[in-house]
Each structure stands twice: as structure tokens, then as C-alpha cells.
JSON list of C-alpha atoms in Angstrom, two decimals:
[
{"chain": "A", "resi": 1454, "resn": "ARG", "atom": "CA", "xyz": [-4.18, 13.93, -16.64]},
{"chain": "A", "resi": 1455, "resn": "LYS", "atom": "CA", "xyz": [-4.03, 15.48, -13.18]},
{"chain": "A", "resi": 1456, "resn": "GLU", "atom": "CA", "xyz": [-6.16, 18.53, -12.54]},
{"chain": "A", "resi": 1457, "resn": "VAL", "atom": "CA", "xyz": [-3.17, 20.45, -11.14]},
{"chain": "A", "resi": 1458, "resn": "GLU", "atom": "CA", "xyz": [0.23, 19.74, -12.70]},
{"chain": "A", "resi": 1459, "resn": "GLN", "atom": "CA", "xyz": [3.64, 20.77, -11.44]},
{"chain": "A", "resi": 1460, "resn": "ASP", "atom": "CA", "xyz": [7.19, 19.96, -12.48]},
{"chain": "A", "resi": 1461, "resn": "PRO", "atom": "CA", "xyz": [8.29, 17.58, -9.67]},
{"chain": "A", "resi": 1462, "resn": "GLY", "atom": "CA", "xyz": [11.92, 18.68, -9.84]},
{"chain": "A", "resi": 1463, "resn": "PRO", "atom": "CA", "xyz": [14.07, 18.34, -7.89]},
{"chain": "A", "resi": 1464, "resn": "PHE", "atom": "CA", "xyz": [15.51, 21.79, -8.34]},
{"chain": "A", "resi": 1465, "resn": "ASN", "atom": "CA", "xyz": [19.01, 22.05, -6.88]},
{"chain": "A", "resi": 1466, "resn": "VAL", "atom": "CA", "xyz": [20.23, 25.64, -6.75]},
{"chain": "A", "resi": 1467, "resn": "PRO", "atom": "CA", "xyz": [23.05, 27.52, -4.99]},
{"chain": "A", "resi": 1468, "resn": "GLU", "atom": "CA", "xyz": [22.33, 30.08, -2.31]},
{"chain": "A", "resi": 1469, "resn": "GLY", "atom": "CA", "xyz": [21.47, 33.44, -3.81]},
{"chain": "A", "resi": 1470, "resn": "ALA", "atom": "CA", "xyz": [20.02, 31.98, -7.02]},
{"chain": "A", "resi": 1471, "resn": "THR", "atom": "CA", "xyz": [16.65, 32.87, -8.49]},
{"chain": "A", "resi": 1472, "resn": "VAL", "atom": "CA", "xyz": [14.35, 29.94, -9.15]},
{"chain": "A", "resi": 1473, "resn": "ALA", "atom": "CA", "xyz": [10.92, 29.73, -10.76]},
{"chain": "A", "resi": 1474, "resn": "PHE", "atom": "CA", "xyz": [8.22, 27.11, -10.42]},
{"chain": "A", "resi": 1475, "resn": "ASN", "atom": "CA", "xyz": [5.30, 26.62, -12.76]},
{"chain": "A", "resi": 1476, "resn": "CYS", "atom": "CA", "xyz": [1.88, 25.10, -12.30]},
{"chain": "A", "resi": 1477, "resn": "THR", "atom": "CA", "xyz": [-1.00, 24.49, -14.70]},
{"chain": "A", "resi": 1478, "resn": "TYR", "atom": "CA", "xyz": [-4.61, 23.69, -13.86]},
{"chain": "A", "resi": 1479, "resn": "SER", "atom": "CA", "xyz": [-7.33, 22.22, -16.03]},
{"chain": "A", "resi": 1480, "resn": "ASN", "atom": "CA", "xyz": [-10.56, 23.44, -14.43]},
{"chain": "A", "resi": 1481, "resn": "SER", "atom": "CA", "xyz": [-11.30, 26.84, -15.98]},
{"chain": "A", "resi": 1482, "resn": "ALA", "atom": "CA", "xyz": [-13.93, 27.55, -13.29]},
{"chain": "A", "resi": 1483, "resn": "SER", "atom": "CA", "xyz": [-11.30, 27.53, -10.55]},
{"chain": "A", "resi": 1484, "resn": "GLN", "atom": "CA", "xyz": [-11.69, 30.51, -8.31]},
{"chain": "A", "resi": 1485, "resn": "SER", "atom": "CA", "xyz": [-8.65, 31.02, -6.14]},
{"chain": "A", "resi": 1486, "resn": "PHE", "atom": "CA", "xyz": [-5.06, 29.93, -6.04]},
{"chain": "A", "resi": 1487, "resn": "PHE", "atom": "CA", "xyz": [-2.31, 29.42, -3.49]},
{"chain": "A", "resi": 1488, "resn": "TRP", "atom": "CA", "xyz": [1.25, 28.33, -3.01]},
{"chain": "A", "resi": 1489, "resn": "TYR", "atom": "CA", "xyz": [1.98, 26.21, 0.03]},
{"chain": "A", "resi": 1490, "resn": "ARG", "atom": "CA", "xyz": [5.29, 25.03, 1.36]},
{"chain": "A", "resi": 1491, "resn": "GLN", "atom": "CA", "xyz": [5.80, 21.61, 2.92]},
{"chain": "A", "resi": 1492, "resn": "ASP", "atom": "CA", "xyz": [8.88, 20.56, 4.86]},
{"chain": "A", "resi": 1493, "resn": "CYS", "atom": "CA", "xyz": [9.84, 16.91, 5.08]},
{"chain": "A", "resi": 1494, "resn": "ARG", "atom": "CA", "xyz": [7.37, 14.93, 7.21]},
{"chain": "A", "resi": 1495, "resn": "LYS", "atom": "CA", "xyz": [5.47, 18.07, 8.17]},
{"chain": "A", "resi": 1496, "resn": "GLU", "atom": "CA", "xyz": [2.07, 19.53, 7.31]},
{"chain": "A", "resi": 1497, "resn": "PRO", "atom": "CA", "xyz": [1.66, 21.99, 4.40]},
{"chain": "A", "resi": 1498, "resn": "LYS", "atom": "CA", "xyz": [1.74, 25.65, 5.37]},
{"chain": "A", "resi": 1499, "resn": "LEU", "atom": "CA", "xyz": [0.48, 28.60, 3.37]},
{"chain": "A", "resi": 1500, "resn": "LEU", "atom": "CA", "xyz": [3.25, 30.52, 1.62]},
{"chain": "A", "resi": 1501, "resn": "MET", "atom": "CA", "xyz": [1.08, 32.99, -0.26]},
{"chain": "A", "resi": 1502, "resn": "SER", "atom": "CA", "xyz": [-2.19, 33.49, -2.07]},
{"chain": "A", "resi": 1503, "resn": "VAL", "atom": "CA", "xyz": [-2.02, 34.24, -5.79]},
{"chain": "A", "resi": 1504, "resn": "TYR", "atom": "CA", "xyz": [-3.95, 37.22, -7.12]},
{"chain": "A", "resi": 1505, "resn": "SER", "atom": "CA", "xyz": [-4.87, 38.01, -10.71]},
{"chain": "A", "resi": 1506, "resn": "SER", "atom": "CA", "xyz": [-2.69, 41.12, -10.79]},
{"chain": "A", "resi": 1507, "resn": "GLY", "atom": "CA", "xyz": [0.31, 39.23, -9.39]},
{"chain": "A", "resi": 1508, "resn": "ASN", "atom": "CA", "xyz": [1.63, 39.75, -5.89]},
{"chain": "A", "resi": 1509, "resn": "GLU", "atom": "CA", "xyz": [4.89, 39.89, -4.04]},
{"chain": "A", "resi": 1510, "resn": "ASP", "atom": "CA", "xyz": [5.89, 39.02, -0.49]},
{"chain": "A", "resi": 1511, "resn": "GLY", "atom": "CA", "xyz": [9.52, 39.81, 0.18]},
{"chain": "A", "resi": 1512, "resn": "ARG", "atom": "CA", "xyz": [11.63, 37.52, -2.00]},
{"chain": "A", "resi": 1513, "resn": "PHE", "atom": "CA", "xyz": [8.60, 35.65, -3.32]},
{"chain": "A", "resi": 1514, "resn": "THR", "atom": "CA", "xyz": [6.51, 36.68, -6.33]},
{"chain": "A", "resi": 1515, "resn": "ALA", "atom": "CA", "xyz": [3.40, 34.85, -7.50]},
{"chain": "A", "resi": 1516, "resn": "GLN", "atom": "CA", "xyz": [1.64, 35.32, -10.81]},
{"chain": "A", "resi": 1517, "resn": "LEU", "atom": "CA", "xyz": [-1.59, 34.03, -12.31]},
{"chain": "A", "resi": 1518, "resn": "ASN", "atom": "CA", "xyz": [-2.55, 33.81, -15.96]},
{"chain": "A", "resi": 1519, "resn": "ARG", "atom": "CA", "xyz": [-6.24, 32.79, -16.09]},
{"chain": "A", "resi": 1520, "resn": "ALA", "atom": "CA", "xyz": [-6.34, 32.68, -19.90]},
{"chain": "A", "resi": 1521, "resn": "SER", "atom": "CA", "xyz": [-3.52, 30.12, -19.99]},
{"chain": "A", "resi": 1522, "resn": "GLN", "atom": "CA", "xyz": [-4.56, 28.51, -16.67]},
{"chain": "A", "resi": 1523, "resn": "TYR", "atom": "CA", "xyz": [-1.05, 28.92, -15.38]},
{"chain": "A", "resi": 1524, "resn": "ILE", "atom": "CA", "xyz": [0.41, 29.93, -12.01]},
{"chain": "A", "resi": 1525, "resn": "SER", "atom": "CA", "xyz": [4.03, 30.69, -11.19]},
{"chain": "A", "resi": 1526, "resn": "LEU", "atom": "CA", "xyz": [6.19, 31.26, -8.13]},
{"chain": "A", "resi": 1527, "resn": "LEU", "atom": "CA", "xyz": [9.50, 33.10, -8.29]},
{"chain": "A", "resi": 1528, "resn": "ILE", "atom": "CA", "xyz": [11.98, 32.96, -5.42]},
{"chain": "A", "resi": 1529, "resn": "ARG", "atom": "CA", "xyz": [14.79, 35.50, -5.48]},
{"chain": "A", "resi": 1530, "resn": "ASP", "atom": "CA", "xyz": [18.04, 35.36, -3.49]},
{"chain": "A", "resi": 1531, "resn": "SER", "atom": "CA", "xyz": [17.42, 31.76, -2.37]},
{"chain": "A", "resi": 1532, "resn": "LYS", "atom": "CA", "xyz": [18.27, 30.86, 1.23]},
{"chain": "A", "resi": 1533, "resn": "LEU", "atom": "CA", "xyz": [19.15, 27.46, 2.66]},
{"chain": "A", "resi": 1534, "resn": "SER", "atom": "CA", "xyz": [15.90, 27.68, 4.63]},
{"chain": "A", "resi": 1535, "resn": "ASP", "atom": "CA", "xyz": [13.89, 27.81, 1.38]},
{"chain": "A", "resi": 1536, "resn": "SER", "atom": "CA", "xyz": [14.63, 24.10, 0.85]},
{"chain": "A", "resi": 1537, "resn": "ALA", "atom": "CA", "xyz": [11.23, 22.41, 0.88]},
{"chain": "A", "resi": 1538, "resn": "THR", "atom": "CA", "xyz": [8.51, 21.11, -1.41]},
{"chain": "A", "resi": 1539, "resn": "TYR", "atom": "CA", "xyz": [6.29, 23.79, -2.94]},
{"chain": "A", "resi": 1540, "resn": "LEU", "atom": "CA", "xyz": [2.67, 22.87, -3.58]},
{"chain": "A", "resi": 1541, "resn": "CYS", "atom": "CA", "xyz": [0.40, 24.60, -6.06]},
{"chain": "A", "resi": 1542, "resn": "VAL", "atom": "CA", "xyz": [-3.21, 24.64, -4.81]},
{"chain": "A", "resi": 1543, "resn": "VAL", "atom": "CA", "xyz": [-6.37, 25.47, -6.73]},
{"chain": "A", "resi": 1544, "resn": "ASN", "atom": "CA", "xyz": [-9.80, 26.14, -5.22]},
{"chain": "A", "resi": 1545, "resn": "ARG", "atom": "CA", "xyz": [-12.29, 24.75, -7.75]},
{"chain": "A", "resi": 1546, "resn": "ASN", "atom": "CA", "xyz": [-15.37, 26.12, -6.00]},
{"chain": "A", "resi": 1547, "resn": "ASN", "atom": "CA", "xyz": [-16.93, 26.12, -2.54]},
{"chain": "A", "resi": 1548, "resn": "ASN", "atom": "CA", "xyz": [-13.50, 25.39, -1.09]},
{"chain": "A", "resi": 1549, "resn": "ASP", "atom": "CA", "xyz": [-13.05, 22.11, -2.96]},
{"chain": "A", "resi": 1550, "resn": "MET", "atom": "CA", "xyz": [-9.24, 22.32, -3.04]},
{"chain": "A", "resi": 1551, "resn": "ARG", "atom": "CA", "xyz": [-6.96, 20.44, -5.42]},
{"chain": "A", "resi": 1552, "resn": "PHE", "atom": "CA", "xyz": [-3.25, 20.11, -4.86]},
{"chain": "A", "resi": 1553, "resn": "GLY", "atom": "CA", "xyz": [-0.41, 19.59, -7.27]},
{"chain": "A", "resi": 1554, "resn": "ALA", "atom": "CA", "xyz": [2.09, 16.85, -6.43]},
{"chain": "A", "resi": 1555, "resn": "GLY", "atom": "CA", "xyz": [4.67, 19.46, -5.46]},
{"chain": "A", "resi": 1556, "resn": "THR", "atom": "CA", "xyz": [8.06, 20.70, -6.67]},
{"chain": "A", "resi": 1557, "resn": "ARG", "atom": "CA", "xyz": [11.05, 19.87, -4.53]},
{"chain": "A", "resi": 1558, "resn": "LEU", "atom": "CA", "xyz": [13.66, 22.58, -4.01]},
{"chain": "A", "resi": 1559, "resn": "THR", "atom": "CA", "xyz": [17.10, 22.12, -2.45]},
{"chain": "A", "resi": 1560, "resn": "VAL", "atom": "CA", "xyz": [19.20, 25.21, -1.88]},
{"chain": "A", "resi": 1561, "resn": "LYS", "atom": "CA", "xyz": [22.90, 24.40, -1.42]},
{"chain": "A", "resi": 1562, "resn": "PRO", "atom": "CA", "xyz": [25.65, 26.47, 0.21]},
{"chain": "B", "resi": 942, "resn": "ASN", "atom": "CA", "xyz": [-5.03, 28.24, 20.66]},
{"chain": "B", "resi": 943, "resn": "ALA", "atom": "CA", "xyz": [-4.18, 24.80, 19.25]},
{"chain": "B", "resi": 944, "resn": "GLY", "atom": "CA", "xyz": [-5.42, 25.29, 15.65]},
{"chain": "B", "resi": 945, "resn": "VAL", "atom": "CA", "xyz": [-6.16, 21.90, 14.07]},
{"chain": "B", "resi": 946, "resn": "THR", "atom": "CA", "xyz": [-5.54, 18.85, 16.24]},
{"chain": "B", "resi": 947, "resn": "GLN", "atom": "CA", "xyz": [-5.42, 15.30, 14.85]},
{"chain": "B", "resi": 948, "resn": "THR", "atom": "CA", "xyz": [-5.35, 12.07, 16.79]},
{"chain": "B", "resi": 949, "resn": "PRO", "atom": "CA", "xyz": [-3.67, 9.66, 16.75]},
{"chain": "B", "resi": 950, "resn": "LYS", "atom": "CA", "xyz": [-0.32, 10.72, 15.25]},
{"chain": "B", "resi": 951, "resn": "PHE", "atom": "CA", "xyz": [0.67, 7.15, 14.36]},
{"chain": "B", "resi": 952, "resn": "GLN", "atom": "CA", "xyz": [-1.28, 3.93, 13.97]},
{"chain": "B", "resi": 953, "resn": "VAL", "atom": "CA", "xyz": [-0.63, 0.43, 12.67]},
{"chain": "B", "resi": 954, "resn": "LEU", "atom": "CA", "xyz": [-3.62, -1.70, 11.69]},
{"chain": "B", "resi": 955, "resn": "LYS", "atom": "CA", "xyz": [-4.15, -5.14, 10.29]},
{"chain": "B", "resi": 956, "resn": "THR", "atom": "CA", "xyz": [-6.09, -5.62, 7.06]},
{"chain": "B", "resi": 957, "resn": "GLY", "atom": "CA", "xyz": [-9.81, -5.67, 7.79]},
{"chain": "B", "resi": 958, "resn": "GLN", "atom": "CA", "xyz": [-9.65, -3.72, 11.06]},
{"chain": "B", "resi": 959, "resn": "SER", "atom": "CA", "xyz": [-11.65, -0.54, 11.47]},
{"chain": "B", "resi": 960, "resn": "MET", "atom": "CA", "xyz": [-10.44, 2.77, 12.76]},
{"chain": "B", "resi": 961, "resn": "THR", "atom": "CA", "xyz": [-11.60, 6.37, 13.21]},
{"chain": "B", "resi": 962, "resn": "LEU", "atom": "CA", "xyz": [-9.23, 9.30, 12.81]},
{"chain": "B", "resi": 963, "resn": "GLN", "atom": "CA", "xyz": [-10.22, 12.32, 14.86]},
{"chain": "B", "resi": 964, "resn": "CYS", "atom": "CA", "xyz": [-9.84, 15.98, 13.94]},
{"chain": "B", "resi": 965, "resn": "ALA", "atom": "CA", "xyz": [-10.83, 19.09, 15.89]},
{"chain": "B", "resi": 966, "resn": "GLN", "atom": "CA", "xyz": [-10.31, 22.79, 15.22]},
{"chain": "B", "resi": 967, "resn": "ASP", "atom": "CA", "xyz": [-10.71, 25.71, 17.60]},
{"chain": "B", "resi": 968, "resn": "MET", "atom": "CA", "xyz": [-10.70, 28.55, 15.03]},
{"chain": "B", "resi": 969, "resn": "ASN", "atom": "CA", "xyz": [-14.47, 28.62, 14.52]},
{"chain": "B", "resi": 970, "resn": "HIS", "atom": "CA", "xyz": [-13.99, 27.61, 10.87]},
{"chain": "B", "resi": 971, "resn": "ASN", "atom": "CA", "xyz": [-16.99, 26.39, 8.92]},
{"chain": "B", "resi": 972, "resn": "SER", "atom": "CA", "xyz": [-15.21, 24.16, 6.40]},
{"chain": "B", "resi": 973, "resn": "MET", "atom": "CA", "xyz": [-13.16, 21.06, 7.19]},
{"chain": "B", "resi": 974, "resn": "TYR", "atom": "CA", "xyz": [-11.32, 18.55, 5.01]},
{"chain": "B", "resi": 975, "resn": "TRP", "atom": "CA", "xyz": [-9.63, 15.19, 5.01]},
{"chain": "B", "resi": 976, "resn": "TYR", "atom": "CA", "xyz": [-6.70, 14.49, 2.66]},
{"chain": "B", "resi": 977, "resn": "ARG", "atom": "CA", "xyz": [-4.33, 11.64, 2.12]},
{"chain": "B", "resi": 978, "resn": "GLN", "atom": "CA", "xyz": [-0.75, 12.12, 0.93]},
{"chain": "B", "resi": 979, "resn": "ASP", "atom": "CA", "xyz": [1.19, 9.38, -0.81]},
{"chain": "B", "resi": 980, "resn": "PRO", "atom": "CA", "xyz": [4.74, 9.66, -2.21]},
{"chain": "B", "resi": 981, "resn": "GLY", "atom": "CA", "xyz": [4.77, 11.45, -5.57]},
{"chain": "B", "resi": 982, "resn": "MET", "atom": "CA", "xyz": [1.00, 12.00, -5.49]},
{"chain": "B", "resi": 983, "resn": "GLY", "atom": "CA", "xyz": [0.60, 15.20, -3.54]},
{"chain": "B", "resi": 984, "resn": "LEU", "atom": "CA", "xyz": [-2.45, 15.65, -1.33]},
{"chain": "B", "resi": 985, "resn": "ARG", "atom": "CA", "xyz": [-5.69, 14.13, -2.54]},
{"chain": "B", "resi": 986, "resn": "LEU", "atom": "CA", "xyz": [-9.02, 15.20, -1.11]},
{"chain": "B", "resi": 987, "resn": "ILE", "atom": "CA", "xyz": [-11.02, 12.37, 0.44]},
{"chain": "B", "resi": 988, "resn": "TYR", "atom": "CA", "xyz": [-14.04, 14.20, 1.83]},
{"chain": "B", "resi": 989, "resn": "TYR", "atom": "CA", "xyz": [-14.87, 17.70, 2.87]},
{"chain": "B", "resi": 990, "resn": "SER", "atom": "CA", "xyz": [-17.55, 19.44, 4.89]},
{"chain": "B", "resi": 991, "resn": "ALA", "atom": "CA", "xyz": [-18.46, 22.97, 3.85]},
{"chain": "B", "resi": 992, "resn": "SER", "atom": "CA", "xyz": [-20.47, 23.52, 7.02]},
{"chain": "B", "resi": 993, "resn": "GLU", "atom": "CA", "xyz": [-21.84, 21.69, 10.02]},
{"chain": "B", "resi": 994, "resn": "GLY", "atom": "CA", "xyz": [-24.28, 19.01, 8.88]},
{"chain": "B", "resi": 995, "resn": "THR", "atom": "CA", "xyz": [-22.98, 18.68, 5.32]},
{"chain": "B", "resi": 996, "resn": "THR", "atom": "CA", "xyz": [-20.35, 16.44, 3.77]},
{"chain": "B", "resi": 997, "resn": "ASP", "atom": "CA", "xyz": [-19.21, 15.95, 0.17]},
{"chain": "B", "resi": 998, "resn": "LYS", "atom": "CA", "xyz": [-16.98, 13.49, -1.64]},
{"chain": "B", "resi": 999, "resn": "GLY", "atom": "CA", "xyz": [-13.61, 14.57, -2.91]},
{"chain": "B", "resi": 1000, "resn": "GLU", "atom": "CA", "xyz": [-11.28, 12.85, -5.38]},
{"chain": "B", "resi": 1001, "resn": "VAL", "atom": "CA", "xyz": [-10.75, 9.55, -3.53]},
{"chain": "B", "resi": 1002, "resn": "PRO", "atom": "CA", "xyz": [-13.70, 8.79, -1.19]},
{"chain": "B", "resi": 1003, "resn": "ASN", "atom": "CA", "xyz": [-13.93, 5.02, -1.70]},
{"chain": "B", "resi": 1004, "resn": "GLY", "atom": "CA", "xyz": [-13.27, 3.01, 1.45]},
{"chain": "B", "resi": 1005, "resn": "TYR", "atom": "CA", "xyz": [-13.88, 5.97, 3.78]},
{"chain": "B", "resi": 1006, "resn": "ASN", "atom": "CA", "xyz": [-16.74, 7.54, 5.67]},
{"chain": "B", "resi": 1007, "resn": "VAL", "atom": "CA", "xyz": [-16.88, 10.85, 7.49]},
{"chain": "B", "resi": 1008, "resn": "SER", "atom": "CA", "xyz": [-18.91, 12.49, 10.22]},
{"chain": "B", "resi": 1009, "resn": "ARG", "atom": "CA", "xyz": [-19.16, 16.18, 10.91]},
{"chain": "B", "resi": 1010, "resn": "LEU", "atom": "CA", "xyz": [-20.06, 15.78, 14.55]},
{"chain": "B", "resi": 1011, "resn": "ASN", "atom": "CA", "xyz": [-20.35, 19.51, 15.26]},
{"chain": "B", "resi": 1012, "resn": "LYS", "atom": "CA", "xyz": [-18.66, 22.67, 14.06]},
{"chain": "B", "resi": 1013, "resn": "ARG", "atom": "CA", "xyz": [-15.36, 21.74, 15.73]},
{"chain": "B", "resi": 1014, "resn": "GLU", "atom": "CA", "xyz": [-15.00, 18.07, 14.87]},
{"chain": "B", "resi": 1015, "resn": "PHE", "atom": "CA", "xyz": [-14.71, 16.10, 11.63]},
{"chain": "B", "resi": 1016, "resn": "SER", "atom": "CA", "xyz": [-13.85, 12.41, 11.84]},
{"chain": "B", "resi": 1017, "resn": "LEU", "atom": "CA", "xyz": [-12.69, 9.97, 9.15]},
{"chain": "B", "resi": 1018, "resn": "ARG", "atom": "CA", "xyz": [-13.54, 6.28, 9.42]},
{"chain": "B", "resi": 1019, "resn": "LEU", "atom": "CA", "xyz": [-12.00, 3.29, 7.71]},
{"chain": "B", "resi": 1020, "resn": "GLU", "atom": "CA", "xyz": [-14.53, 0.47, 8.07]},
{"chain": "B", "resi": 1021, "resn": "SER", "atom": "CA", "xyz": [-12.32, -2.32, 6.73]},
{"chain": "B", "resi": 1022, "resn": "ALA", "atom": "CA", "xyz": [-8.73, -1.18, 6.32]},
{"chain": "B", "resi": 1023, "resn": "ALA", "atom": "CA", "xyz": [-6.76, -2.25, 3.24]},
{"chain": "B", "resi": 1024, "resn": "PRO", "atom": "CA", "xyz": [-2.99, -2.00, 2.57]},
{"chain": "B", "resi": 1025, "resn": "SER", "atom": "CA", "xyz": [-3.75, 0.54, -0.19]},
{"chain": "B", "resi": 1026, "resn": "GLN", "atom": "CA", "xyz": [-4.94, 2.91, 2.55]},
{"chain": "B", "resi": 1027, "resn": "THR", "atom": "CA", "xyz": [-1.47, 3.11, 4.05]},
{"chain": "B", "resi": 1028, "resn": "SER", "atom": "CA", "xyz": [-0.76, 6.82, 3.87]},
{"chain": "B", "resi": 1029, "resn": "VAL", "atom": "CA", "xyz": [-0.34, 10.06, 5.76]},
{"chain": "B", "resi": 1030, "resn": "TYR", "atom": "CA", "xyz": [-3.72, 11.64, 6.52]},
{"chain": "B", "resi": 1031, "resn": "PHE", "atom": "CA", "xyz": [-4.13, 15.37, 6.99]},
{"chain": "B", "resi": 1032, "resn": "CYS", "atom": "CA", "xyz": [-7.11, 17.23, 8.33]},
{"chain": "B", "resi": 1033, "resn": "ALA", "atom": "CA", "xyz": [-7.57, 20.90, 7.45]},
{"chain": "B", "resi": 1034, "resn": "SER", "atom": "CA", "xyz": [-10.02, 23.70, 8.09]},
{"chain": "B", "resi": 1035, "resn": "THR", "atom": "CA", "xyz": [-10.78, 27.07, 6.55]},
{"chain": "B", "resi": 1036, "resn": "LYS", "atom": "CA", "xyz": [-13.20, 29.95, 6.61]},
{"chain": "B", "resi": 1037, "resn": "PRO", "atom": "CA", "xyz": [-15.84, 29.58, 3.90]},
{"chain": "B", "resi": 1038, "resn": "SER", "atom": "CA", "xyz": [-14.94, 32.72, 1.94]},
{"chain": "B", "resi": 1039, "resn": "ASP", "atom": "CA", "xyz": [-12.95, 32.69, -1.29]},
{"chain": "B", "resi": 1040, "resn": "ASN", "atom": "CA", "xyz": [-9.21, 33.10, -1.12]},
{"chain": "B", "resi": 1041, "resn": "GLN", "atom": "CA", "xyz": [-8.99, 31.75, 2.40]},
{"chain": "B", "resi": 1042, "resn": "PRO", "atom": "CA", "xyz": [-6.04, 29.47, 3.15]},
{"chain": "B", "resi": 1043, "resn": "GLN", "atom": "CA", "xyz": [-6.37, 26.11, 4.80]},
{"chain": "B", "resi": 1044, "resn": "HIS", "atom": "CA", "xyz": [-4.89, 25.35, 8.19]},
{"chain": "B", "resi": 1045, "resn": "PHE", "atom": "CA", "xyz": [-3.57, 21.84, 8.55]},
{"chain": "B", "resi": 1046, "resn": "GLY", "atom": "CA", "xyz": [-3.14, 19.45, 11.42]},
{"chain": "B", "resi": 1047, "resn": "ASP", "atom": "CA", "xyz": [0.16, 17.63, 12.00]},
{"chain": "B", "resi": 1048, "resn": "GLY", "atom": "CA", "xyz": [-1.01, 14.52, 10.17]},
{"chain": "B", "resi": 1049, "resn": "THR", "atom": "CA", "xyz": [-1.68, 10.89, 11.07]},
{"chain": "B", "resi": 1050, "resn": "ARG", "atom": "CA", "xyz": [0.73, 8.25, 9.75]},
{"chain": "B", "resi": 1051, "resn": "LEU", "atom": "CA", "xyz": [-1.30, 5.12, 9.15]},
{"chain": "B", "resi": 1052, "resn": "SER", "atom": "CA", "xyz": [0.18, 1.77, 8.17]},
{"chain": "B", "resi": 1053, "resn": "ILE", "atom": "CA", "xyz": [-1.98, -1.20, 7.25]},
{"chain": "B", "resi": 1054, "resn": "LEU", "atom": "CA", "xyz": [-0.34, -4.59, 7.21]}
]
């Protein structure tokens, strides 16, 4: 079993839709959590950090449930430019990062 | 300010050849990383260096060696390349504090025939 698991998708949604991605991690000692976005044939780029109380950045909302070892990302009012692969990332300790395989999102007109 | 720079961007090797991938960052970050990314597998950590002079194995270190030459540079060496090492390699760096994001280079596409 992978240490960080994500639904690979693909998720195909119309513009304006709300879409949610889930991620689970197995190492209960994990310290910090992130969502990254990766465009085709490009490097991953930070989308947002995930805080215990949940946090929002514009149309994006991230939540963390430490008891269930579960992280989520909600995208509201999807745009065509949101089409990408979304990577769940867990910092085990001392910046030893583990990545999920990614969830692919396509937003269609 | 270039961020994280990787060289080369593309390389084709024959089985058994050796090669060093170079990575340099100009953000004064302490920690640096090497990942490989294969289709459907996500990024897998090969080695990382929490600070100058230290290196640690990640998930998939076999067949690789690393050198943290100084604070700026972290190189990845394939001593005897194998077709299974065909992949996209990413270097990243970060500050050592918790909750700090990683900054990635553009990647090196490596094919081994």
C-alpha cells in the first residue's frame, strides 16, 4: 500500500462545477501537508499548504483530518485553467516528503 | 533569481553508461531533494539532503548516488544506467522549517536504451 493515496481520476467536469479531491496518508507521525498542481510535462508547483483548522485561498479550500489521516481539496467555480494534475504531499519529518500519484482534472467548456 | 536550475534538460544514455545530473539553487535553502517521476507513480524520493554535508536515502535510492557539494549544489549520479532508470528527474529545495513548500527545477528527461 502506498504511503499517500489519491483517487487517480480522471475527473472531467464542466466549467463552473465544484469538484473535490481526497487523499489519505498512512504515517500518523506526518507533520505537514500540501497540495501541489502539476501541468503536463512541467514541474510541480505549490497550490496551498493544508492547516489543521482548514484554510481557503480564493476558490480553493483545503481540509485536514489528522484522526482519520485524510486531506481534501475543494475547487469551486472551476475554470478551464484549473485543468491539471493535483498532487497530495505529506511531510513525514525533517522534510522527508512523500507524494501521492496525483488526481487528474479536466475542466471542459 | 533563477530558483532551482537543473542540467541537462534531456539526455539519452546507453545501458551501462554513467551520468551525473546537476542541480543548483540560489535561494539559500538548506534542504535539497532528488525525485523521479514515472507515469502513474507520482514523484518518488530518491535521496535528500537536509543540510550541507548530510544526505539520506529516500524511497528508491538503489542505483543512485548523491553529493551535496556545497549549500547551492546537489548532484545525482547514475554509475551504471539501466533501462528501469528511464524517467523524469526533478530536483527541489526548501527551507528547513515545517510547513515550507518545495521549489522544483524544470526536470531532466532521461532515456536509457
